[in-house]
PDB file of C-alpha atoms in Angstrom:
ATOM      1  CA  UNK A   1     121.292  89.312  99.049  1.00 75.00           C
ATOM      2  CA  UNK A   2     125.048  88.796  99.572  1.00 80.00           C
ATOM      3  CA  UNK A   3     126.781  91.496 101.373  1.00 92.00           C
ATOM      4  CA  UNK A   4     123.392  92.881 102.967  1.00 97.00           C
ATOM      5  CA  UNK A   5     122.775  92.066 106.971  1.00 98.00           C
ATOM      6  CA  UNK A   6     119.615  92.388 108.585  1.00 98.00           C
ATOM      7  CA  UNK A   7     118.261  93.079 112.108  1.00 98.00           C
ATOM      8  CA  UNK A   8     115.730  94.798 114.221  1.00 98.00           C
ATOM      9  CA  UNK A   9     116.110  97.740 116.531  1.00 98.00           C
ATOM     10  CA  UNK A  10     113.543  99.374 118.996  1.00 97.00           C
ATOM     11  CA  UNK A  11     112.860 103.289 118.623  1.00 97.00           C
ATOM     12  CA  UNK A  12     109.821 105.518 119.242  1.00 95.00           C
ATOM     13  CA  UNK A  13     108.030 102.324 120.726  1.00 96.00           C
ATOM     14  CA  UNK A  14     107.977 100.189 117.822  1.00 97.00           C
ATOM     15  CA  UNK A  15     110.237  97.919 116.266  1.00 98.00           C
ATOM     16  CA  UNK A  16     111.936  98.739 112.780  1.00 98.00           C
ATOM     17  CA  UNK A  17     113.490  96.271 110.300  1.00 98.00           C
ATOM     18  CA  UNK A  18     116.932  97.453 108.835  1.00 98.00           C
ATOM     19  CA  UNK A  19     118.897  96.338 106.145  1.00 98.00           C
ATOM     20  CA  UNK A  20     122.027  97.428 106.324  1.00 98.00           C
ATOM     21  CA  UNK A  21     125.979  97.201 104.511  1.00 98.00           C
ATOM     22  CA  UNK A  22     129.220  98.794 104.872  1.00 98.00           C
ATOM     23  CA  UNK A  23     131.158 100.498 107.789  1.00 97.00           C
ATOM     24  CA  UNK A  24     131.975 104.589 108.352  1.00 97.00           C
ATOM     25  CA  UNK A  25     129.545 107.562 108.229  1.00 98.00           C
ATOM     26  CA  UNK A  26     126.307 106.471 108.377  1.00 98.00           C
ATOM     27  CA  UNK A  27     123.789 106.831 105.274  1.00 98.00           C
ATOM     28  CA  UNK A  28     120.123 106.482 106.010  1.00 98.00           C
ATOM     29  CA  UNK A  29     117.974 105.312 103.077  1.00 99.00           C
ATOM     30  CA  UNK A  30     114.449 106.054 103.142  1.00 98.00           C
ATOM     31  CA  UNK A  31     111.919 104.240 100.874  1.00 98.00           C
ATOM     32  CA  UNK A  32     108.720 105.278  99.500  1.00 98.00           C
ATOM     33  CA  UNK A  33     105.185 103.913  98.507  1.00 98.00           C
ATOM     34  CA  UNK A  34     104.570 100.994  98.155  1.00 97.00           C
ATOM     35  CA  UNK A  35     108.094  99.733  98.355  1.00 97.00           C
ATOM     36  CA  UNK A  36     110.327  98.443 101.041  1.00 97.00           C
ATOM     37  CA  UNK A  37     113.898  98.633 102.001  1.00 98.00           C
ATOM     38  CA  UNK A  38     114.743  96.132  98.854  1.00 98.00           C
ATOM     39  CA  UNK A  39     114.089  99.595  96.638  1.00 98.00           C
ATOM     40  CA  UNK A  40     117.753 100.491  97.606  1.00 98.00           C
ATOM     41  CA  UNK A  41     119.408  97.128  97.114  1.00 98.00           C
ATOM     42  CA  UNK A  42     121.710  98.585  94.517  1.00 98.00           C
ATOM     43  CA  UNK A  43     122.620 101.669  96.654  1.00 98.00           C
ATOM     44  CA  UNK A  44     123.414  99.511  99.472  1.00 98.00           C
ATOM     45  CA  UNK A  45     126.284  97.732  98.106  1.00 97.00           C
ATOM     46  CA  UNK A  46     127.745 100.717  96.482  1.00 98.00           C
ATOM     47  CA  UNK A  47     127.864 102.916  99.542  1.00 98.00           C
ATOM     48  CA  UNK A  48     129.414  99.984 101.449  1.00 98.00           C
ATOM     49  CA  UNK A  49     132.055  99.243  99.072  1.00 98.00           C
ATOM     50  CA  UNK A  50     132.926 103.290  98.959  1.00 98.00           C
ATOM     51  CA  UNK A  51     133.148 103.257 102.912  1.00 98.00           C
ATOM     52  CA  UNK A  52     129.837 104.257 104.235  1.00 98.00           C
ATOM     53  CA  UNK A  53     127.471 102.462 106.320  1.00 98.00           C
ATOM     54  CA  UNK A  54     124.438 102.242 104.462  1.00 98.00           C
ATOM     55  CA  UNK A  55     121.224 101.488 106.316  1.00 98.00           C
ATOM     56  CA  UNK A  56     117.556 100.973 104.924  1.00 98.00           C
ATOM     57  CA  UNK A  57     114.388 100.784 107.458  1.00 98.00           C
ATOM     58  CA  UNK A  58     111.262  99.261 106.293  1.00 98.00           C
ATOM     59  CA  UNK A  59     109.380 102.200 107.298  1.00 98.00           C
ATOM     60  CA  UNK A  60     106.482 101.697 109.949  1.00 98.00           C
ATOM     61  CA  UNK A  61     103.747  99.946 108.033  1.00 98.00           C
ATOM     62  CA  UNK A  62     106.063  98.040 105.446  1.00 98.00           C
ATOM     63  CA  UNK A  63     107.798  94.697 105.202  1.00 97.00           C
ATOM     64  CA  UNK A  64     109.289  93.407 108.496  1.00 97.00           C
ATOM     65  CA  UNK A  65     108.920  96.518 110.752  1.00 98.00           C
ATOM     66  CA  UNK A  66     105.899  97.074 113.068  1.00 98.00           C
ATOM     67  CA  UNK A  67     102.526  98.033 111.593  1.00 97.00           C
ATOM     68  CA  UNK A  68     100.696 100.340 114.205  1.00 97.00           C
ATOM     69  CA  UNK A  69      96.875 100.322 113.288  1.00 93.00           C
ATOM     70  CA  UNK A  70      95.882 103.747 113.906  1.00 97.00           C
ATOM     71  CA  UNK A  71      95.297 106.061 110.831  1.00 98.00           C
ATOM     72  CA  UNK A  72      97.419 108.808 112.975  1.00 98.00           C
ATOM     73  CA  UNK A  73     100.168 106.486 113.884  1.00 98.00           C
ATOM     74  CA  UNK A  74     101.368 107.409 110.456  1.00 98.00           C
ATOM     75  CA  UNK A  75     101.892 111.181 111.001  1.00 98.00           C
ATOM     76  CA  UNK A  76     105.410 112.564 109.847  1.00 98.00           C
ATOM     77  CA  UNK A  77     105.606 113.555 113.645  1.00 98.00           C
ATOM     78  CA  UNK A  78     105.695 109.855 114.258  1.00 98.00           C
ATOM     79  CA  UNK A  79     108.018 108.548 111.388  1.00 98.00           C
ATOM     80  CA  UNK A  80     110.567 111.585 112.466  1.00 98.00           C
ATOM     81  CA  UNK A  81     111.011 110.211 115.461  1.00 98.00           C
ATOM     82  CA  UNK A  82     111.187 106.470 114.287  1.00 98.00           C
ATOM     83  CA  UNK A  83     114.256 107.719 112.273  1.00 98.00           C
ATOM     84  CA  UNK A  84     115.990 110.089 115.135  1.00 98.00           C
ATOM     85  CA  UNK A  85     115.369 106.846 117.076  1.00 98.00           C
ATOM     86  CA  UNK A  86     117.568 104.756 114.476  1.00 98.00           C
ATOM     87  CA  UNK A  87     120.251 107.099 114.814  1.00 98.00           C
ATOM     88  CA  UNK A  88     120.184 106.427 118.547  1.00 98.00           C
ATOM     89  CA  UNK A  89     119.911 102.981 118.247  1.00 98.00           C
ATOM     90  CA  UNK A  90     122.787 102.933 116.037  1.00 98.00           C
ATOM     91  CA  UNK A  91     124.870 104.822 118.393  1.00 98.00           C
ATOM     92  CA  UNK A  92     125.232 107.471 115.761  1.00 98.00           C
ATOM     93  CA  UNK A  93     125.059 111.286 116.454  1.00 98.00           C
ATOM     94  CA  UNK A  94     124.443 112.350 112.888  1.00 98.00           C
ATOM     95  CA  UNK A  95     123.920 110.829 109.400  1.00 98.00           C
ATOM     96  CA  UNK A  96     122.965 111.784 105.590  1.00 98.00           C
ATOM     97  CA  UNK A  97     119.549 111.356 105.108  1.00 98.00           C
ATOM     98  CA  UNK A  98     118.292 109.638 101.449  1.00 98.00           C
ATOM     99  CA  UNK A  99     114.906 109.586 100.391  1.00 98.00           C
ATOM    100  CA  UNK A 100     112.663 108.538  97.558  1.00 98.00           C
ATOM    101  CA  UNK A 101     108.988 109.195  97.084  1.00 97.00           C
ATOM    102  CA  UNK A 102     107.648 109.552 100.488  1.00 98.00           C
ATOM    103  CA  UNK A 103     111.145 108.633 102.075  1.00 98.00           C
ATOM    104  CA  UNK A 104     111.940 112.154 100.249  1.00 98.00           C
ATOM    105  CA  UNK A 105     109.256 114.098 102.072  1.00 97.00           C
ATOM    106  CA  UNK A 106     110.704 112.111 105.122  1.00 98.00           C
ATOM    107  CA  UNK A 107     114.091 113.248 104.563  1.00 98.00           C
ATOM    108  CA  UNK A 108     113.280 116.846 103.469  1.00 98.00           C
ATOM    109  CA  UNK A 109     111.487 117.013 107.187  1.00 98.00           C
ATOM    110  CA  UNK A 110     114.311 115.516 108.631  1.00 98.00           C
ATOM    111  CA  UNK A 111     116.783 117.877 107.383  1.00 98.00           C
ATOM    112  CA  UNK A 112     114.666 120.722 108.295  1.00 98.00           C
ATOM    113  CA  UNK A 113     113.398 119.818 111.865  1.00 98.00           C
ATOM    114  CA  UNK A 114     116.380 118.169 112.804  1.00 98.00           C
ATOM    115  CA  UNK A 115     119.472 119.573 111.427  1.00 98.00           C
ATOM    116  CA  UNK A 116     121.561 118.520 114.528  1.00 98.00           C
ATOM    117  CA  UNK A 117     121.089 114.982 113.739  1.00 98.00           C
ATOM    118  CA  UNK A 118     121.025 115.249 109.738  1.00 98.00           C
ATOM    119  CA  UNK A 119     124.011 116.628 108.284  1.00 98.00           C
ATOM    120  CA  UNK A 120     123.281 116.768 104.472  1.00 98.00           C
ATOM    121  CA  UNK A 121     120.136 115.427 102.656  1.00 98.00           C
ATOM    122  CA  UNK A 122     119.513 113.743  99.053  1.00 98.00           C
ATOM    123  CA  UNK A 123     115.644 113.729  97.757  1.00 98.00           C
ATOM    124  CA  UNK A 124     114.840 111.830  94.671  1.00 98.00           C
ATOM    125  CA  UNK A 125     111.389 112.222  92.739  1.00 97.00           C
ATOM    126  CA  UNK A 126     109.691 114.431  95.364  1.00 96.00           C
ATOM    127  CA  UNK A 127     110.921 118.020  96.186  1.00 96.00           C
ATOM    128  CA  UNK A 128     110.960 119.805  99.056  1.00 96.00           C
ATOM    129  CA  UNK A 129     107.207 121.363  99.577  1.00 90.00           C
ATOM    130  CA  UNK A 130     107.732 123.018 102.974  1.00 92.00           C
ATOM    131  CA  UNK A 131     104.323 123.875 104.219  1.00 93.00           C
ATOM    132  CA  UNK A 132     101.209 124.626 101.563  1.00 91.00           C
ATOM    133  CA  UNK A 133      99.109 127.752 101.825  1.00 93.00           C
ATOM    134  CA  UNK A 134      96.056 125.364 102.838  1.00 95.00           C
ATOM    135  CA  UNK A 135      95.768 121.908 104.237  1.00 97.00           C
ATOM    136  CA  UNK A 136      97.022 119.676 101.048  1.00 96.00           C
ATOM    137  CA  UNK A 137      93.310 117.751 100.314  1.00 97.00           C
ATOM    138  CA  UNK A 138      91.745 121.106 100.176  1.00 97.00           C
ATOM    139  CA  UNK A 139      94.488 122.412  97.537  1.00 94.00           C
ATOM    140  CA  UNK A 140      94.358 119.192  95.473  1.00 94.00           C
ATOM    141  CA  UNK A 141      90.200 119.469  95.528  1.00 95.00           C
ATOM    142  CA  UNK A 142      90.659 123.139  94.221  1.00 94.00           C
ATOM    143  CA  UNK A 143      93.294 122.065  91.808  1.00 91.00           C
ATOM    144  CA  UNK A 144      91.187 118.952  90.372  1.00 92.00           C
ATOM    145  CA  UNK A 145      87.951 119.673  90.816  1.00 90.00           C
ATOM    146  CA  UNK A 146      85.618 116.450  89.674  1.00 89.00           C
ATOM    147  CA  UNK A 147      88.724 114.800  88.223  1.00 92.00           C
ATOM    148  CA  UNK A 148      89.846 111.475  89.539  1.00 95.00           C
ATOM    149  CA  UNK A 149      93.041 112.362  91.628  1.00 95.00           C
ATOM    150  CA  UNK A 150      94.987 109.387  93.224  1.00 96.00           C
ATOM    151  CA  UNK A 151      95.569 111.226  96.527  1.00 96.00           C
ATOM    152  CA  UNK A 152      91.908 112.019  97.252  1.00 96.00           C
ATOM    153  CA  UNK A 153      91.069 108.701  96.495  1.00 97.00           C
ATOM    154  CA  UNK A 154      93.331 107.022  99.024  1.00 98.00           C
ATOM    155  CA  UNK A 155      91.574 109.507 101.477  1.00 98.00           C
ATOM    156  CA  UNK A 156      88.728 106.908 102.431  1.00 97.00           C
ATOM    157  CA  UNK A 157      90.096 104.210 104.767  1.00 97.00           C
ATOM    158  CA  UNK A 158      89.795 100.618 103.310  1.00 97.00           C
ATOM    159  CA  UNK A 159      88.624 101.528  99.956  1.00 98.00           C
ATOM    160  CA  UNK A 160      91.986 101.501  98.258  1.00 98.00           C
ATOM    161  CA  UNK A 161      93.204  98.710 100.428  1.00 98.00           C
ATOM    162  CA  UNK A 162      90.515  96.410  99.093  1.00 98.00           C
ATOM    163  CA  UNK A 163      91.401  97.189  95.308  1.00 98.00           C
ATOM    164  CA  UNK A 164      95.382  97.040  95.743  1.00 98.00           C
ATOM    165  CA  UNK A 165      94.998  93.760  98.017  1.00 98.00           C
ATOM    166  CA  UNK A 166      92.863  91.856  95.475  1.00 98.00           C
ATOM    167  CA  UNK A 167      95.748  90.663  93.604  1.00 97.00           C
ATOM    168  CA  UNK A 168      98.716  91.880  95.301  1.00 98.00           C
ATOM    169  CA  UNK A 169     101.593  90.627  92.580  1.00 97.00           C
ATOM    170  CA  UNK A 170      99.165  91.950  89.547  1.00 97.00           C
ATOM    171  CA  UNK A 171      99.309  95.521  91.497  1.00 97.00           C
ATOM    172  CA  UNK A 172     102.954  95.556  91.673  1.00 97.00           C
ATOM    173  CA  UNK A 173     103.638  94.751  88.529  1.00 97.00           C
ATOM    174  CA  UNK A 174     101.389  97.773  87.243  1.00 96.00           C
ATOM    175  CA  UNK A 175     102.682 100.132  89.587  1.00 96.00           C
ATOM    176  CA  UNK A 176     106.299  99.614  89.124  1.00 96.00           C
ATOM    177  CA  UNK A 177     106.515  98.142  85.447  1.00 95.00           C
ATOM    178  CA  UNK A 178     103.372  99.742  84.017  1.00 92.00           C
ATOM    179  CA  UNK A 179     101.468 103.106  83.925  1.00 86.00           C
ATOM    180  CA  UNK A 180     101.092 104.057  87.516  1.00 83.00           C
ATOM    181  CA  UNK A 181      97.680 105.458  88.763  1.00 88.00           C
ATOM    182  CA  UNK A 182      99.408 108.862  89.696  1.00 91.00           C
ATOM    183  CA  UNK A 183     100.239 109.628  86.283  1.00 87.00           C
ATOM    184  CA  UNK A 184      97.867 112.661  85.718  1.00 86.00           C
ATOM    185  CA  UNK A 185      99.057 112.702  82.269  1.00 86.00           C
ATOM    186  CA  UNK A 186      98.279 109.340  81.257  1.00 90.00           C
ATOM    187  CA  UNK A 187      95.035 109.199  79.010  1.00 91.00           C
ATOM    188  CA  UNK A 188      93.689 106.200  81.489  1.00 89.00           C
ATOM    189  CA  UNK A 189      94.215 108.153  84.302  1.00 90.00           C
ATOM    190  CA  UNK A 190      92.534 111.200  82.594  1.00 90.00           C
ATOM    191  CA  UNK A 191      89.668 109.181  81.669  1.00 91.00           C
ATOM    192  CA  UNK A 192      88.412 107.946  85.168  1.00 93.00           C
ATOM    193  CA  UNK A 193      85.447 109.199  87.092  1.00 90.00           C
ATOM    194  CA  UNK A 194      84.778 109.553  90.882  1.00 89.00           C
ATOM    195  CA  UNK A 195      84.265 105.766  91.898  1.00 91.00           C
ATOM    196  CA  UNK A 196      86.830 104.570  89.948  1.00 95.00           C
ATOM    197  CA  UNK A 197      90.148 103.039  91.589  1.00 96.00           C
ATOM    198  CA  UNK A 198      93.781 103.405  91.215  1.00 96.00           C
ATOM    199  CA  UNK A 199      94.176 100.796  88.492  1.00 96.00           C
ATOM    200  CA  UNK A 200      91.125 101.341  86.707  1.00 95.00           C
ATOM    201  CA  UNK A 201      92.091 101.047  83.030  1.00 93.00           C
ATOM    202  CA  UNK A 202      95.368  99.652  83.630  1.00 93.00           C
ATOM    203  CA  UNK A 203      96.777  96.499  82.688  1.00 90.00           C
ATOM    204  CA  UNK A 204      99.799  94.744  84.085  1.00 94.00           C
ATOM    205  CA  UNK A 205     102.365  94.500  81.170  1.00 95.00           C
ATOM    206  CA  UNK A 206     103.669  91.062  80.386  1.00 95.00           C
ATOM    207  CA  UNK A 207     107.029  92.120  79.944  1.00 96.00           C
ATOM    208  CA  UNK A 208     109.200  94.071  82.501  1.00 97.00           C
ATOM    209  CA  UNK A 209     111.414  96.785  81.870  1.00 96.00           C
ATOM    210  CA  UNK A 210     115.103  95.927  81.660  1.00 96.00           C
ATOM    211  CA  UNK A 211     116.004  97.508  85.110  1.00 97.00           C
ATOM    212  CA  UNK A 212     113.303  95.377  86.707  1.00 97.00           C
ATOM    213  CA  UNK A 213     113.576  91.432  87.268  1.00 97.00           C
ATOM    214  CA  UNK A 214     110.980  88.837  87.794  1.00 97.00           C
ATOM    215  CA  UNK A 215     112.622  88.105  91.311  1.00 98.00           C
ATOM    216  CA  UNK A 216     112.377  91.578  92.453  1.00 98.00           C
ATOM    217  CA  UNK A 217     108.436  91.964  91.708  1.00 98.00           C
ATOM    218  CA  UNK A 218     108.209  88.567  93.601  1.00 98.00           C
ATOM    219  CA  UNK A 219     110.113  90.252  96.389  1.00 98.00           C
ATOM    220  CA  UNK A 220     108.305  93.198  96.404  1.00 98.00           C
ATOM    221  CA  UNK A 221     104.840  91.454  96.300  1.00 98.00           C
ATOM    222  CA  UNK A 222     105.528  89.173  98.857  1.00 97.00           C
ATOM    223  CA  UNK A 223     106.665  91.494 101.427  1.00 97.00           C
ATOM    224  CA  UNK A 224     103.017  93.478 100.764  1.00 97.00           C
ATOM    225  CA  UNK A 225     101.286  90.258 100.998  1.00 96.00           C
ATOM    226  CA  UNK A 226     102.662  90.111 104.488  1.00 94.00           C
ATOM    227  CA  UNK A 227     101.828  93.947 105.402  1.00 95.00           C
ATOM    228  CA  UNK A 228      98.888  94.530 103.313  1.00 97.00           C
ATOM    229  CA  UNK A 229      98.651  98.214 101.893  1.00 98.00           C
ATOM    230  CA  UNK A 230      97.032  99.767 105.099  1.00 98.00           C
ATOM    231  CA  UNK A 231     100.015 101.485 106.764  1.00 98.00           C
ATOM    232  CA  UNK A 232     101.392 102.952 103.128  1.00 98.00           C
ATOM    233  CA  UNK A 233      98.152 104.263 102.564  1.00 98.00           C
ATOM    234  CA  UNK A 234      97.701 105.874 105.793  1.00 98.00           C
ATOM    235  CA  UNK A 235     100.681 107.698 105.071  1.00 98.00           C
ATOM    236  CA  UNK A 236      98.441 109.982 102.479  1.00 98.00           C
ATOM    237  CA  UNK A 237      95.769 110.273 105.130  1.00 98.00           C
ATOM    238  CA  UNK A 238      97.608 112.090 107.566  1.00 98.00           C
ATOM    239  CA  UNK A 239      99.042 114.942 105.300  1.00 98.00           C
ATOM    240  CA  UNK A 240      96.185 117.299 106.630  1.00 98.00           C
ATOM    241  CA  UNK A 241      97.353 116.206 110.140  1.00 98.00           C
ATOM    242  CA  UNK A 242     100.857 116.880 109.169  1.00 98.00           C
ATOM    243  CA  UNK A 243      99.892 120.295 108.039  1.00 98.00           C
ATOM    244  CA  UNK A 244      98.247 121.212 111.315  1.00 98.00           C
ATOM    245  CA  UNK A 245     100.935 119.857 113.548  1.00 98.00           C
ATOM    246  CA  UNK A 246     104.303 121.119 111.592  1.00 97.00           C
ATOM    247  CA  UNK A 247     103.256 124.712 111.112  1.00 97.00           C
ATOM    248  CA  UNK A 248     107.153 125.454 111.398  1.00 96.00           C
ATOM    249  CA  UNK A 249     107.728 124.107 107.896  1.00 95.00           C
ATOM    250  CA  UNK A 250     106.391 127.360 106.759  1.00 91.00           C
ATOM    251  CA  UNK A 251     109.489 129.228 107.860  1.00 91.00           C
ATOM    252  CA  UNK A 252     112.228 126.401 108.311  1.00 94.00           C
ATOM    253  CA  UNK A 253     115.123 126.552 106.138  1.00 96.00           C
ATOM    254  CA  UNK A 254     117.205 123.334 104.913  1.00 98.00           C
ATOM    255  CA  UNK A 255     120.816 124.950 105.416  1.00 97.00           C
ATOM    256  CA  UNK A 256     122.724 121.504 105.088  1.00 98.00           C
ATOM    257  CA  UNK A 257     124.437 120.570 101.951  1.00 98.00           C
ATOM    258  CA  UNK A 258     121.419 119.130  99.557  1.00 98.00           C
ATOM    259  CA  UNK A 259     120.692 117.386  96.024  1.00 98.00           C
ATOM    260  CA  UNK A 260     117.758 116.562  94.337  1.00 98.00           C
ATOM    261  CA  UNK A 261     117.678 113.883  91.827  1.00 98.00           C
ATOM    262  CA  UNK A 262     114.232 113.154  89.512  1.00 97.00           C
ATOM    263  CA  UNK A 263     113.536 111.545  86.107  1.00 96.00           C
ATOM    264  CA  UNK A 264     112.424 113.415  83.040  1.00 95.00           C
ATOM    265  CA  UNK A 265     109.780 111.571  82.795  1.00 95.00           C
ATOM    266  CA  UNK A 266     108.619 111.376  86.749  1.00 94.00           C
ATOM    267  CA  UNK A 267     104.676 111.973  86.724  1.00 92.00           C
ATOM    268  CA  UNK A 268     104.961 113.693  89.695  1.00 89.00           C
ATOM    269  CA  UNK A 269     106.451 116.501  87.526  1.00 89.00           C
ATOM    270  CA  UNK A 270     102.751 117.329  86.588  1.00 83.00           C
ATOM    271  CA  UNK A 271     101.732 118.374  90.048  1.00 82.00           C
ATOM    272  CA  UNK A 272     104.796 118.952  92.408  1.00 83.00           C
ATOM    273  CA  UNK A 273     106.974 121.641  90.607  1.00 84.00           C
ATOM    274  CA  UNK A 274     110.617 122.062  91.853  1.00 88.00           C
ATOM    275  CA  UNK A 275     111.724 125.550  91.575  1.00 86.00           C
ATOM    276  CA  UNK A 276     109.607 126.743  94.966  1.00 86.00           C
ATOM    277  CA  UNK A 277     112.363 124.414  96.770  1.00 92.00           C
ATOM    278  CA  UNK A 278     115.007 126.592  95.971  1.00 92.00           C
ATOM    279  CA  UNK A 279     114.092 129.305  98.323  1.00 92.00           C
ATOM    280  CA  UNK A 280     113.616 126.744 101.159  1.00 94.00           C
ATOM    281  CA  UNK A 281     116.797 124.858 100.495  1.00 97.00           C
ATOM    282  CA  UNK A 282     119.469 127.475  99.735  1.00 96.00           C
ATOM    283  CA  UNK A 283     122.523 125.229  99.988  1.00 97.00           C
ATOM    284  CA  UNK A 284     120.888 122.849  97.123  1.00 97.00           C
ATOM    285  CA  UNK A 285     124.064 121.959  95.239  1.00 96.00           C
ATOM    286  CA  UNK A 286     122.314 120.388  92.171  1.00 95.00           C
ATOM    287  CA  UNK A 287     118.842 119.842  90.592  1.00 95.00           C
ATOM    288  CA  UNK A 288     119.751 116.367  88.435  1.00 97.00           C
ATOM    289  CA  UNK A 289     117.176 115.555  85.935  1.00 96.00           C
ATOM    290  CA  UNK A 290     117.988 112.069  84.567  1.00 97.00           C
ATOM    291  CA  UNK A 291     116.797 112.237  80.603  1.00 96.00           C
ATOM    292  CA  UNK A 292     114.275 109.563  79.945  1.00 95.00           C
ATOM    293  CA  UNK A 293     114.094 108.127  83.587  1.00 96.00           C
ATOM    294  CA  UNK A 294     110.867 107.728  85.533  1.00 96.00           C
ATOM    295  CA  UNK A 295     109.308 107.242  88.705  1.00 96.00           C
ATOM    296  CA  UNK A 296     111.435 104.478  90.424  1.00 98.00           C
ATOM    297  CA  UNK A 297     114.734 106.571  89.972  1.00 98.00           C
ATOM    298  CA  UNK A 298     117.488 105.032  91.931  1.00 98.00           C
ATOM    299  CA  UNK A 299     116.273 101.218  90.735  1.00 98.00           C
ATOM    300  CA  UNK A 300     115.952 102.384  87.288  1.00 98.00           C
ATOM    301  CA  UNK A 301     119.050 104.173  86.803  1.00 98.00           C
ATOM    302  CA  UNK A 302     121.572 102.522  89.246  1.00 98.00           C
ATOM    303  CA  UNK A 303     124.788 103.601  87.851  1.00 98.00           C
ATOM    304  CA  UNK A 304     123.853 107.512  87.278  1.00 98.00           C
ATOM    305  CA  UNK A 305     122.420 107.862  90.623  1.00 98.00           C
ATOM    306  CA  UNK A 306     125.066 105.971  92.436  1.00 98.00           C
ATOM    307  CA  UNK A 307     127.918 108.168  91.117  1.00 98.00           C
ATOM    308  CA  UNK A 308     125.582 111.255  91.870  1.00 98.00           C
ATOM    309  CA  UNK A 309     125.327 110.012  95.086  1.00 98.00           C
ATOM    310  CA  UNK A 310     128.830 109.128  96.085  1.00 98.00           C
ATOM    311  CA  UNK A 311     130.045 112.486  94.277  1.00 98.00           C
ATOM    312  CA  UNK A 312     127.904 114.247  96.821  1.00 98.00           C
ATOM    313  CA  UNK A 313     128.897 112.742  99.907  1.00 98.00           C
ATOM    314  CA  UNK A 314     132.349 112.864  98.891  1.00 98.00           C
ATOM    315  CA  UNK A 315     132.166 116.635  98.742  1.00 97.00           C
ATOM    316  CA  UNK A 316     130.735 116.843 102.312  1.00 97.00           C
ATOM    317  CA  UNK A 317     132.607 118.064 105.097  1.00 90.00           C
ATOM    318  CA  UNK A 318     134.418 115.072 106.895  1.00 77.00           C
TER     319      UNK A 318
END
C-alpha cells in the first residue's frame, strides 16, 4: 500500500516483520486472531498524516514474522518481550500501545507490567481482565459445562489447525464476513456438541460487507496460507500458563491514560465483561461503544475509530 513501508527487526531472539508509516511519537499497533499487520491498514496512514510514527508488527506466528514451533513460545511473557524489544530496535524509550482482540490483551498487559515503556494504552474489543480467580480454562469449563466453547476446542494441538487450514480462503471469509465461531449467542454455535468444529454449521457468505473487500480477504488468506494457524492458536494454549507466570496481574493497576473501544454487536461482550476493568484502569478516559459495530472494529468503523484514536493521542502530555 502506498505510504506504508516494511522492514524486519530482531527482537527477543526472533525476527518480526513491521509495517510502518509516518514520523513522530511512536504508536505501536498490535493485531489479534487470525489477522496480521494488515488489520491496521486504515490506521497506519491516518496516524502518519497526523504526525505519528505508526508501526504494526506481524505478531510472532503470523505473516512474515518468525514462527517458533513450541506451544510455550507463544506465552504472554514472550510476546511482551517481543514488543519491548521492538521499541529498543526502533531506538524509542516509550510508545503508545494500541491493540485489538488478542492484541488488546497484549496491550493492556504491556501497560500494566511495563509502565516505563508504554505511556498510554488503547484496547479494542477485549477489555483488561487482570488475573482471573482460577486458571482461565477452568473458568470456561465451569461457565460452559458440556456446551461447546471455542477456546476449549482450540486447546488440543492439531485439531483446529486441520479444520481451519483445510480451505483457508473459505475459513477467512467465514470468520471475517460471516458468523464467527466465537459468537456464543448465535444459533449455529449454541447448537454445537462436543466434537464439532469452529466452522460447524457456518457458511461463507457470498457477498462481503461494505467494509471488507475481496482483496482484503485475499490478503489475509495469502498470509495465513504461508503461516498456517498454529502460531495464532498457540496463543490460546498459553492462557493457563500466563495465569501461572504472571501472578502480578492480580494487583497491578494501569495508571497510564487509557481508552477502550468496542462494537455494540461484538460477540465477545457475552463472556468478557467490561465493568470490572474500571477498577484496574483508574485513568480510563472512556468506554466507547460503537452502535451496530461488530468485532473487527478498526476495519468496520474506520472514520470513528480513527477519530477516537487521534482525539485520545492529542489529549496526552507531550
